[in-house]
mmCIF file of C-alpha atoms in Angstrom:
data_model
loop_
_atom_site.group_PDB
_atom_site.id
_atom_site.type_symbol
_atom_site.label_atom_id
_atom_site.label_comp_id
_atom_site.label_asym_id
_atom_site.label_seq_id
_atom_site.Cartn_x
_atom_site.Cartn_y
_atom_site.Cartn_z
ATOM 1 C CA MET W 1 -15.939 16.976 22.123
ATOM 2 C CA GLY W 2 -12.657 16.254 23.848
ATOM 3 C CA ARG W 3 -9.472 15.536 22.002
ATOM 4 C CA ARG W 4 -9.073 11.891 21.037
ATOM 5 C CA PHE W 5 -6.027 10.020 19.916
ATOM 6 C CA CYS W 6 -5.265 8.379 16.626
ATOM 7 C CA VAL W 7 -4.284 5.178 18.372
ATOM 8 C CA ASN W 8 -5.032 3.584 21.718
ATOM 9 C CA PRO W 9 -1.874 4.129 22.217
ATOM 10 C CA LEU W 10 0.487 2.399 19.801
ATOM 11 C CA GLU W 11 1.827 -0.912 21.053
ATOM 12 C CA GLN W 12 5.009 -2.616 19.980
ATOM 13 C CA LEU W 13 4.808 -6.084 18.554
ATOM 14 C CA ARG W 14 4.445 -8.371 21.559
ATOM 15 C CA HIS W 15 3.503 -12.030 21.208
ATOM 16 C CA PRO W 16 4.669 -15.338 22.738
ATOM 17 C CA ARG W 17 5.879 -16.488 19.321
ATOM 18 C CA THR W 18 7.483 -13.172 18.437
ATOM 19 C CA MET W 19 11.187 -12.479 18.588
ATOM 20 C CA SER W 20 12.531 -9.704 20.741
ATOM 21 C CA LEU W 21 12.164 -6.786 18.347
ATOM 22 C CA PRO W 22 12.287 -3.540 20.382
ATOM 23 C CA ALA W 23 13.774 -1.412 17.609
ATOM 24 C CA TYR W 24 11.382 1.542 17.535
ATOM 25 C CA ARG W 25 9.906 4.267 19.700
ATOM 26 C CA HIS W 26 6.340 5.374 19.060
ATOM 27 C CA ALA W 27 4.760 8.659 20.078
ATOM 28 C CA PRO W 28 1.071 9.235 19.277
ATOM 29 C CA THR W 29 -0.154 12.779 18.837
ATOM 30 C CA PRO W 30 -3.758 14.041 18.807
ATOM 31 C CA CYS W 31 -6.114 13.174 15.963
ATOM 32 C CA ALA W 32 -6.821 15.477 13.062
ATOM 33 C CA THR W 33 -9.319 18.217 13.626
ATOM 34 C CA LYS W 34 -9.562 21.486 11.760
ATOM 35 C CA ASP W 35 -6.430 22.729 13.507
ATOM 36 C CA ASN W 36 -4.814 19.516 14.629
ATOM 37 C CA ALA W 37 -3.144 16.847 12.467
ATOM 38 C CA ARG W 38 -3.972 13.230 13.226
ATOM 39 C CA VAL W 39 -0.569 11.628 13.256
ATOM 40 C CA PHE W 40 1.692 9.294 15.055
ATOM 41 C CA GLN W 41 5.444 9.267 14.642
ATOM 42 C CA THR W 42 7.830 6.375 14.475
ATOM 43 C CA LYS W 43 11.553 6.848 14.956
ATOM 44 C CA LEU W 44 14.106 4.295 13.886
ATOM 45 C CA GLN W 45 17.009 3.711 16.226
ATOM 46 C CA GLY W 46 20.437 2.653 15.122
ATOM 47 C CA THR W 47 22.316 2.862 11.835
ATOM 48 C CA PRO W 48 21.248 0.628 8.944
ATOM 49 C CA GLN W 49 23.723 -2.076 7.968
ATOM 50 C CA PRO W 50 24.982 -1.997 4.379
ATOM 51 C CA VAL W 51 23.048 -4.241 2.034
ATOM 52 C CA GLU W 52 24.191 -5.689 -1.279
ATOM 53 C CA PRO W 53 23.051 -3.216 -3.966
ATOM 54 C CA LEU W 54 20.306 -4.165 -6.387
ATOM 55 C CA LYS W 55 21.603 -4.445 -9.927
ATOM 56 C CA THR W 56 19.217 -2.980 -12.455
ATOM 57 C CA VAL W 57 18.849 -3.601 -16.166
ATOM 58 C CA THR W 58 16.376 -2.621 -18.840
ATOM 59 C CA ASN W 59 13.687 -5.017 -19.996
ATOM 60 C CA ASP W 60 15.755 -5.956 -23.056
ATOM 61 C CA GLN W 61 18.850 -6.458 -20.937
ATOM 62 C CA SER W 62 16.972 -8.712 -18.533
ATOM 63 C CA ALA W 63 16.323 -11.036 -21.462
ATOM 64 C CA GLY W 64 20.055 -11.471 -21.896
ATOM 65 C CA ARG W 65 20.983 -8.480 -24.060
ATOM 66 C CA GLY W 66 23.269 -5.894 -22.539
ATOM 67 C CA VAL W 67 25.044 -5.324 -19.238
ATOM 68 C CA ALA W 68 23.570 -3.988 -16.021
ATOM 69 C CA LYS W 69 24.647 -0.506 -15.087
ATOM 70 C CA ARG W 70 23.609 2.141 -12.630
ATOM 71 C CA SER W 71 24.419 5.736 -11.871
ATOM 72 C CA ASP W 72 25.601 7.006 -8.503
ATOM 73 C CA SER W 73 23.832 10.314 -9.046
ATOM 74 C CA GLY W 74 21.436 11.380 -6.320
ATOM 75 C CA ASP W 75 19.177 13.268 -8.712
ATOM 76 C CA GLY W 76 16.292 11.092 -9.655
ATOM 77 C CA ILE W 77 15.068 7.573 -9.604
ATOM 78 C CA ARG W 78 15.235 7.510 -13.384
ATOM 79 C CA GLU W 79 19.048 7.352 -13.212
ATOM 80 C CA ASP W 80 19.432 4.430 -10.817
ATOM 81 C CA ILE W 81 16.070 2.708 -11.174
ATOM 82 C CA GLN W 82 14.918 4.029 -14.524
ATOM 83 C CA ARG W 83 11.488 3.504 -16.039
ATOM 84 C CA GLN W 84 10.894 -0.206 -16.559
ATOM 85 C CA LYS W 85 14.287 -1.178 -15.183
ATOM 86 C CA VAL W 86 14.321 -4.431 -13.284
ATOM 87 C CA VAL W 87 16.559 -6.425 -10.987
ATOM 88 C CA ASP W 88 18.987 -8.574 -12.971
ATOM 89 C CA ARG W 89 17.767 -12.048 -12.050
ATOM 90 C CA ALA W 90 20.668 -13.643 -13.905
ATOM 91 C CA THR W 91 23.449 -12.079 -11.835
ATOM 92 C CA HIS W 92 21.853 -11.028 -8.567
ATOM 93 C CA THR W 93 21.955 -13.363 -5.594
ATOM 94 C CA PRO W 94 19.533 -13.081 -2.669
ATOM 95 C CA PRO W 95 20.779 -10.603 -0.050
ATOM 96 C CA ALA W 96 22.077 -11.896 3.249
ATOM 97 C CA ARG W 97 19.751 -11.976 6.255
ATOM 98 C CA VAL W 98 19.256 -8.518 7.719
ATOM 99 C CA ASP W 99 19.278 -7.751 11.439
ATOM 100 C CA PRO W 100 15.663 -6.620 12.138
ATOM 101 C CA GLU W 101 16.857 -4.136 14.752
ATOM 102 C CA VAL W 102 18.704 -2.018 12.170
ATOM 103 C CA LEU W 103 16.329 -1.992 9.220
ATOM 104 C CA PRO W 104 16.384 1.117 6.985
ATOM 105 C CA PHE W 105 12.599 1.422 7.344
ATOM 106 C CA SER W 106 9.976 1.207 10.083
ATOM 107 C CA VAL W 107 6.778 -0.841 9.918
ATOM 108 C CA THR W 108 3.174 -0.516 11.050
ATOM 109 C CA PHE W 109 0.059 -2.557 10.357
ATOM 110 C CA ILE W 110 -3.471 -1.149 10.325
ATOM 111 C CA ASN W 111 -6.016 -3.102 12.349
ATOM 112 C CA LEU W 112 -9.565 -2.384 13.524
ATOM 113 C CA ALA W 113 -10.178 -2.814 17.235
ATOM 114 C CA SER W 114 -12.995 -5.242 16.394
ATOM 115 C CA ARG W 115 -10.757 -7.572 14.367
ATOM 116 C CA LYS W 116 -8.785 -9.445 17.010
ATOM 117 C CA ASP W 117 -8.557 -12.397 14.616
ATOM 118 C CA ARG W 118 -6.665 -10.330 12.088
ATOM 119 C CA MET W 119 -4.440 -8.882 14.783
ATOM 120 C CA GLU W 120 -3.436 -12.432 15.759
ATOM 121 C CA HIS W 121 -2.863 -13.235 12.092
ATOM 122 C CA MET W 122 -0.484 -10.294 11.829
ATOM 123 C CA TYR W 123 1.373 -11.180 15.015
ATOM 124 C CA THR W 124 1.984 -14.685 13.689
ATOM 125 C CA THR W 125 2.875 -13.546 10.170
ATOM 126 C CA LEU W 126 5.303 -10.869 11.341
ATOM 127 C CA SER W 127 6.932 -13.254 13.781
ATOM 128 C CA ASP W 128 7.383 -15.897 11.087
ATOM 129 C CA VAL W 129 9.328 -13.535 8.802
ATOM 130 C CA GLY W 130 11.157 -11.690 11.606
ATOM 131 C CA LEU W 131 9.706 -8.257 10.881
ATOM 132 C CA PRO W 132 9.332 -5.751 13.767
ATOM 133 C CA ALA W 133 6.159 -3.681 13.574
ATOM 134 C CA ALA W 134 3.733 -1.550 15.561
ATOM 135 C CA ARG W 135 -0.030 -1.958 15.502
ATOM 136 C CA PHE W 136 -1.990 1.087 14.349
ATOM 137 C CA GLU W 137 -5.649 1.086 15.364
ATOM 138 C CA ALA W 138 -7.715 1.761 12.266
ATOM 139 C CA LEU W 139 -10.236 4.574 12.120
ATOM 140 C CA THR W 140 -13.878 3.993 11.245
ATOM 141 C CA GLY W 141 -15.996 5.995 8.845
ATOM 142 C CA LYS W 142 -17.421 7.919 11.793
ATOM 143 C CA ASP W 143 -13.897 8.996 12.731
ATOM 144 C CA ALA W 144 -12.982 10.199 9.232
ATOM 145 C CA PRO W 145 -12.939 14.008 9.011
ATOM 146 C CA LEU W 146 -14.033 15.733 5.814
ATOM 147 C CA SER W 147 -10.649 17.434 5.789
ATOM 148 C CA ASP W 148 -9.129 14.014 5.036
ATOM 149 C CA VAL W 149 -11.831 12.143 3.100
ATOM 150 C CA ASP W 150 -14.765 13.441 1.053
ATOM 151 C CA LEU W 151 -18.216 11.813 1.000
ATOM 152 C CA TYR W 152 -18.456 11.130 -2.742
ATOM 153 C CA TRP W 153 -16.211 10.069 -5.578
ATOM 154 C CA ASP W 154 -16.292 10.113 -9.378
ATOM 155 C CA SER W 155 -15.455 6.712 -10.868
ATOM 156 C CA THR W 156 -14.950 7.984 -14.435
ATOM 157 C CA LEU W 157 -11.158 7.635 -14.486
ATOM 158 C CA ASN W 158 -11.174 4.344 -12.620
ATOM 159 C CA SER W 159 -13.702 2.836 -15.040
ATOM 160 C CA GLN W 160 -11.193 3.319 -17.860
ATOM 161 C CA PHE W 161 -8.975 0.750 -16.163
ATOM 162 C CA ASP W 162 -11.628 -1.436 -14.523
ATOM 163 C CA GLU W 163 -13.650 -2.376 -17.586
ATOM 164 C CA LYS W 164 -16.371 -4.077 -15.529
ATOM 165 C CA THR W 165 -17.475 -0.723 -14.118
ATOM 166 C CA LEU W 166 -19.310 2.370 -15.324
ATOM 167 C CA PRO W 167 -18.446 6.064 -14.864
ATOM 168 C CA THR W 168 -20.688 7.697 -12.288
ATOM 169 C CA THR W 169 -20.757 9.539 -8.972
ATOM 170 C CA LEU W 170 -20.791 7.251 -5.943
ATOM 171 C CA LYS W 171 -21.109 7.737 -2.212
ATOM 172 C CA LEU W 172 -18.116 6.378 -0.338
ATOM 173 C CA SER W 173 -19.014 3.659 2.152
ATOM 174 C CA ASN W 174 -18.155 4.062 5.827
ATOM 175 C CA GLY W 175 -15.542 1.348 5.456
ATOM 176 C CA GLU W 176 -13.881 3.102 2.530
ATOM 177 C CA ARG W 177 -13.818 6.393 4.419
ATOM 178 C CA GLY W 178 -12.371 4.794 7.542
ATOM 179 C CA CYS W 179 -9.724 2.967 5.530
ATOM 180 C CA ALA W 180 -8.760 6.139 3.671
ATOM 181 C CA ALA W 181 -8.613 8.176 6.892
ATOM 182 C CA SER W 182 -6.357 5.557 8.494
ATOM 183 C CA HIS W 183 -3.876 5.818 5.643
ATOM 184 C CA ALA W 184 -4.098 9.627 5.699
ATOM 185 C CA CYS W 185 -3.253 9.544 9.394
ATOM 186 C CA LEU W 186 -0.077 7.617 8.641
ATOM 187 C CA TRP W 187 0.827 9.923 5.761
ATOM 188 C CA ARG W 188 0.601 12.902 8.107
ATOM 189 C CA ALA W 189 2.954 11.173 10.509
ATOM 190 C CA VAL W 190 5.529 10.454 7.817
ATOM 191 C CA ALA W 191 5.149 13.951 6.335
ATOM 192 C CA GLN W 192 6.218 15.471 9.668
ATOM 193 C CA LEU W 193 9.488 13.526 9.680
ATOM 194 C CA PRO W 194 12.721 14.973 8.249
ATOM 195 C CA LEU W 195 13.141 14.263 4.538
ATOM 196 C CA ASP W 196 16.074 11.945 5.232
ATOM 197 C CA ALA W 197 14.183 9.934 7.867
ATOM 198 C CA PRO W 198 13.619 6.206 7.260
ATOM 199 C CA PRO W 199 10.478 5.433 5.242
ATOM 200 C CA LEU W 200 7.457 3.621 6.640
ATOM 201 C CA LEU W 201 6.222 0.235 5.437
ATOM 202 C CA VAL W 202 2.428 0.275 5.758
ATOM 203 C CA LEU W 203 0.669 -3.093 5.992
ATOM 204 C CA GLU W 204 -3.024 -3.919 6.189
ATOM 205 C CA ASP W 205 -4.094 -6.732 8.474
ATOM 206 C CA ASP W 206 -5.110 -9.228 5.779
ATOM 207 C CA VAL W 207 -1.691 -9.286 4.147
ATOM 208 C CA CYS W 208 0.466 -12.362 3.563
ATOM 209 C CA LEU W 209 4.241 -11.949 3.457
ATOM 210 C CA ARG W 210 6.891 -13.800 1.506
ATOM 211 C CA GLU W 211 9.326 -15.520 3.849
ATOM 212 C CA ASP W 212 12.299 -13.518 2.523
ATOM 213 C CA ILE W 213 10.513 -10.149 2.571
ATOM 214 C CA VAL W 214 12.907 -8.560 5.087
ATOM 215 C CA PRO W 215 16.167 -8.823 3.083
ATOM 216 C CA TRP W 216 14.497 -8.081 -0.235
ATOM 217 C CA CYS W 217 12.568 -5.054 1.031
ATOM 218 C CA THR W 218 15.762 -3.811 2.666
ATOM 219 C CA ALA W 219 17.643 -4.137 -0.616
ATOM 220 C CA MET W 220 14.916 -2.262 -2.501
ATOM 221 C CA VAL W 221 14.772 0.579 0.015
ATOM 222 C CA GLU W 222 18.558 0.913 -0.108
ATOM 223 C CA ALA W 223 18.407 1.012 -3.917
ATOM 224 C CA VAL W 224 15.940 3.896 -3.764
ATOM 225 C CA HIS W 225 18.198 5.696 -1.285
ATOM 226 C CA ARG W 226 21.147 5.319 -3.663
ATOM 227 C CA GLY W 227 19.127 6.461 -6.639
ATOM 228 C CA ARG W 228 17.361 9.487 -5.258
ATOM 229 C CA SER W 229 18.152 12.266 -2.845
ATOM 230 C CA PRO W 230 15.740 12.663 0.125
ATOM 231 C CA SER W 231 13.812 15.564 -1.397
ATOM 232 C CA GLN W 232 13.267 13.605 -4.614
ATOM 233 C CA ARG W 233 11.852 10.441 -3.021
ATOM 234 C CA LYS W 234 8.308 11.238 -4.077
ATOM 235 C CA LEU W 235 7.454 7.622 -4.631
ATOM 236 C CA LEU W 236 5.735 4.584 -3.201
ATOM 237 C CA LEU W 237 7.320 1.145 -3.248
ATOM 238 C CA TYR W 238 4.545 -1.437 -3.562
ATOM 239 C CA LEU W 239 5.468 -4.870 -2.224
ATOM 240 C CA GLY W 240 2.127 -6.103 -3.562
ATOM 241 C CA ALA W 241 -0.704 -4.623 -5.617
ATOM 242 C CA HIS W 242 -3.028 -5.294 -8.514
ATOM 243 C CA VAL W 243 -1.455 -3.522 -11.466
ATOM 244 C CA ALA W 244 -3.741 -2.237 -14.215
ATOM 245 C CA MET W 245 -1.134 -0.518 -16.391
ATOM 246 C CA TRP W 246 2.642 -0.180 -16.392
ATOM 247 C CA ARG W 247 4.348 3.138 -17.005
ATOM 248 C CA ASP W 248 5.255 2.160 -20.583
ATOM 249 C CA GLY W 249 1.538 1.831 -21.355
ATOM 250 C CA THR W 250 1.434 -1.963 -21.220
ATOM 251 C CA ARG W 251 -1.766 -3.297 -19.695
ATOM 252 C CA ALA W 252 -1.261 -5.870 -16.949
ATOM 253 C CA THR W 253 -3.487 -8.946 -17.065
ATOM 254 C CA ASP W 254 -5.292 -10.628 -14.187
ATOM 255 C CA GLU W 255 -3.193 -13.734 -14.797
ATOM 256 C CA GLU W 256 0.044 -11.726 -14.438
ATOM 257 C CA ASN W 257 -1.188 -10.328 -11.141
ATOM 258 C CA ARG W 258 -2.214 -13.766 -9.893
ATOM 259 C CA ARG W 259 1.166 -15.207 -10.839
ATOM 260 C CA SER W 260 3.008 -12.418 -9.032
ATOM 261 C CA ALA W 261 0.895 -13.004 -5.919
ATOM 262 C CA SER W 262 1.536 -16.741 -5.783
ATOM 263 C CA GLU W 263 3.238 -17.875 -2.585
ATOM 264 C CA HIS W 264 5.074 -20.450 -4.685
ATOM 265 C CA ASN W 265 6.684 -17.794 -6.891
ATOM 266 C CA LEU W 266 10.086 -17.368 -5.249
ATOM 267 C CA GLU W 267 11.929 -15.713 -8.126
ATOM 268 C CA ALA W 268 14.337 -12.902 -7.341
ATOM 269 C CA PRO W 269 12.124 -9.789 -7.319
ATOM 270 C CA ALA W 270 12.231 -7.161 -10.031
ATOM 271 C CA LEU W 271 11.373 -3.478 -9.755
ATOM 272 C CA ARG W 272 9.000 -2.103 -12.362
ATOM 273 C CA GLU W 273 7.249 1.251 -12.528
ATOM 274 C CA ALA W 274 3.450 1.240 -12.634
ATOM 275 C CA ALA W 275 1.118 3.902 -13.993
ATOM 276 C CA TYR W 276 -2.171 2.721 -12.461
ATOM 277 C CA LEU W 277 -2.779 0.112 -9.764
ATOM 278 C CA TRP W 278 -5.052 -0.916 -6.899
ATOM 279 C CA TYR W 279 -4.765 -2.166 -3.299
ATOM 280 C CA THR W 280 -2.921 -0.619 -0.356
ATOM 281 C CA SER W 281 -2.086 -3.740 1.633
ATOM 282 C CA SER W 282 1.697 -3.263 1.500
ATOM 283 C CA TYR W 283 3.626 -0.182 0.441
ATOM 284 C CA VAL W 284 6.661 1.805 1.558
ATOM 285 C CA ILE W 285 6.255 5.587 1.750
ATOM 286 C CA TRP W 286 8.963 8.250 2.134
ATOM 287 C CA PRO W 287 8.513 11.685 3.764
ATOM 288 C CA ALA W 288 8.759 13.497 0.408
ATOM 289 C CA ALA W 289 5.891 11.429 -1.011
ATOM 290 C CA ALA W 290 3.852 11.784 2.175
ATOM 291 C CA ARG W 291 4.082 15.568 1.959
ATOM 292 C CA VAL W 292 2.732 15.485 -1.601
ATOM 293 C CA LEU W 293 -0.176 13.273 -0.558
ATOM 294 C CA VAL W 294 -1.050 15.347 2.509
ATOM 295 C CA SER W 295 -1.069 18.497 0.384
ATOM 296 C CA ALA W 296 -3.599 16.820 -1.943
ATOM 297 C CA LEU W 297 -6.095 15.966 0.820
ATOM 298 C CA PRO W 298 -9.001 15.502 1.159
ATOM 299 C CA MET W 299 -9.231 12.229 -0.735
ATOM 300 C CA ASP W 300 -12.145 12.190 -3.148
ATOM 301 C CA ALA W 301 -12.002 8.461 -3.914
ATOM 302 C CA PRO W 302 -11.200 5.171 -2.186
ATOM 303 C CA VAL W 303 -7.594 5.353 -1.029
ATOM 304 C CA ASP W 304 -6.191 3.041 -3.712
ATOM 305 C CA CYS W 305 -8.005 4.913 -6.498
ATOM 306 C CA PHE W 306 -6.814 8.234 -5.065
ATOM 307 C CA LEU W 307 -3.218 6.988 -5.079
ATOM 308 C CA ALA W 308 -3.617 5.515 -8.568
ATOM 309 C CA ARG W 309 -4.675 8.903 -9.919
ATOM 310 C CA MET W 310 -1.752 10.644 -8.208
ATOM 311 C CA ILE W 311 0.572 8.058 -9.756
ATOM 312 C CA LEU W 312 -0.989 8.276 -13.222
ATOM 313 C CA THR W 313 -0.544 12.059 -13.259
ATOM 314 C CA GLU W 314 3.018 11.656 -11.920
ATOM 315 C CA GLU W 315 2.467 13.678 -8.773
ATOM 316 C CA ILE W 316 4.221 10.690 -7.223
ATOM 317 C CA SER W 317 5.671 7.549 -8.795
ATOM 318 C CA ALA W 318 5.173 3.877 -7.978
ATOM 319 C CA LEU W 319 7.677 1.034 -8.089
ATOM 320 C CA VAL W 320 6.260 -2.474 -7.811
ATOM 321 C CA SER W 321 8.038 -5.650 -6.762
ATOM 322 C CA GLN W 322 7.753 -8.375 -9.410
ATOM 323 C CA PRO W 323 6.892 -10.949 -8.222
ATOM 324 C CA PHE W 324 5.218 -9.559 -5.135
ATOM 325 C CA LEU W 325 6.753 -9.755 -1.678
ATOM 326 C CA ALA W 326 3.271 -9.402 -0.153
ATOM 327 C CA TRP W 327 -0.310 -10.054 -1.199
ATOM 328 C CA GLN W 328 -3.786 -9.979 0.295
ATOM 329 C CA GLU W 329 -5.072 -13.239 1.698
ATOM 330 C CA ALA W 330 -8.511 -12.757 0.140
ATOM 331 C CA PRO W 331 -8.995 -9.382 -1.592
ATOM 332 C CA CYS W 332 -12.479 -7.921 -1.028
ATOM 333 C CA ALA W 333 -13.536 -10.966 1.029
ATOM 334 C CA LYS W 334 -13.975 -11.520 4.773
ATOM 335 C CA GLY W 335 -13.354 -7.815 5.273
ATOM 336 C CA ASP W 336 -15.151 -4.882 6.846
ATOM 337 C CA ILE W 337 -15.224 -2.599 3.798
ATOM 338 C CA VAL W 338 -18.104 -2.337 1.332
ATOM 339 C CA HIS W 339 -16.454 -1.386 -1.970
ATOM 340 C CA THR W 340 -18.478 1.073 -4.036
ATOM 341 C CA ASN W 341 -18.613 0.759 -7.812
ATOM 342 C CA ALA W 342 -21.198 0.940 -10.578
ATOM 343 C CA PHE W 343 -20.874 -2.311 -12.507
ATOM 344 C CA LYS W 344 -22.023 -2.973 -16.048
ATOM 345 C CA PRO W 345 -25.407 -4.780 -16.033
ATOM 346 C CA ASN W 346 -24.137 -8.031 -17.558
ATOM 347 C CA ILE W 347 -21.391 -8.493 -14.968
ATOM 348 C CA ARG W 348 -21.887 -11.392 -12.582
ATOM 349 C CA MET W 349 -20.851 -10.456 -9.060
ATOM 350 C CA SER W 350 -18.296 -12.275 -6.960
ATOM 351 C CA ASN W 351 -19.485 -14.185 -3.905
ATOM 352 C CA SER W 352 -17.777 -11.669 -1.615
ATOM 353 C CA LEU W 353 -19.683 -8.785 -3.228
ATOM 354 C CA ARG W 354 -22.969 -10.677 -2.892
ATOM 355 C CA VAL W 355 -22.311 -11.218 0.815
ATOM 356 C CA ALA W 356 -21.479 -7.520 1.255
ATOM 357 C CA LEU W 357 -24.671 -6.504 -0.555
ATOM 358 C CA ALA W 358 -26.760 -8.787 1.624
ATOM 359 C CA LYS W 359 -25.307 -7.091 4.701
ATOM 360 C CA THR W 360 -26.294 -3.676 3.356
ATOM 361 C CA GLY W 361 -29.866 -4.728 2.575
ATOM 362 C CA ASN W 362 -29.552 -5.130 -1.210
ATOM 363 C CA ILE W 363 -31.117 -8.592 -0.978
ATOM 364 C CA HIS W 364 -32.485 -8.876 -4.527
ATOM 365 C CA ALA W 365 -29.116 -8.262 -6.163
ATOM 366 C CA ALA W 366 -27.377 -10.498 -3.649
ATOM 367 C CA LYS W 367 -29.703 -13.379 -4.540
ATOM 368 C CA SER W 368 -29.598 -12.934 -8.320
ATOM 369 C CA GLY W 369 -25.854 -12.428 -8.501
ATOM 370 C CA TYR W 370 -26.103 -9.943 -11.374
ATOM 371 C CA VAL W 371 -25.185 -6.280 -11.306
ATOM 372 C CA ARG W 372 -28.304 -5.337 -13.282
ATOM 373 C CA ASP W 373 -30.362 -6.014 -10.136
ATOM 374 C CA LEU W 374 -28.449 -3.540 -7.993
ATOM 375 C CA GLN W 375 -30.334 -0.570 -6.610
ATOM 376 C CA PRO W 376 -29.442 2.755 -8.293
ATOM 377 C CA ALA W 377 -26.376 4.514 -6.923
ATOM 378 C CA PRO W 378 -27.139 7.603 -4.813
ATOM 379 C CA LYS W 379 -26.759 10.939 -6.562
ATOM 380 C CA HIS W 380 -24.350 13.583 -5.339
ATOM 381 C CA GLY W 381 -26.284 16.480 -3.866
#
């Protein structure tokens, strides 16, 4: 088989309604094989403009007790953005508009070649908020090498946080493997960059963006740069997610996640550290974190569950914007990924899951709507 490329080749954001945003150069390199990493590289041109620093306070201080303070030390996020520290909503004003040509991060969105509708959605969304980005053509399950993504996963840990599910061994769907391989491809690209290179904002093509995402994301990235030296930036900055548990052990509720994802919630964002979370529709990754993730490949779970485990065990850390700067338009619906899980028998399935099951031939369960009618999960081996 001849060498194939990770992208066809990467295109800059070009659309009649899009601003002139030629801020990045993109160089695809061959896909991953046994001896060849599947990567593309993105290089930011220009020097970032200074952005008003994020003021951080503890949870008690954010309620009006205490004064915000930060350390100028470069050794560790826990000094500048400590565990459970948040942006001081009482004293912080929204940052000024940022020139998109000198952002301190680069941007790409993942999009299947077959989903032209979602590509158009992203072009419009990115244009509306003034965010320059490159399209990354998503891999399919057939493209996913075993060196990046395994065939099976154990849902035992995940079931401790998703109480609707049961611990078991599941076969990853083709969609899950393709999605995971696409993210792994981007991690390899970022891992090859110098440690002090700008981070990459990774977006999936069903994401919705808050209108002021550019200045707020810029301010958050700059805060991380002030708080941690390049080699210590082993973290992901989630602009949106579904949080299961915060680092202090507090369980997040579905209502809290829905409120954070509301397009009408325009509060000044806070930064809070999560211990376990789902979704990969919008996160910023630094080279130091990418190197940790690449060293842990192959993934033996859906990509969000793989990341959640790495975060829970503190191989990397996760900061989450509260409220979210980005959210999925319709999580688990209208997509191309069949999500594998073993649900408890008395759980009634969502409409999106029923549609997905019908597509895969599980007609009886799709009609009944109950998990107890699902066919048994395949056994490993």
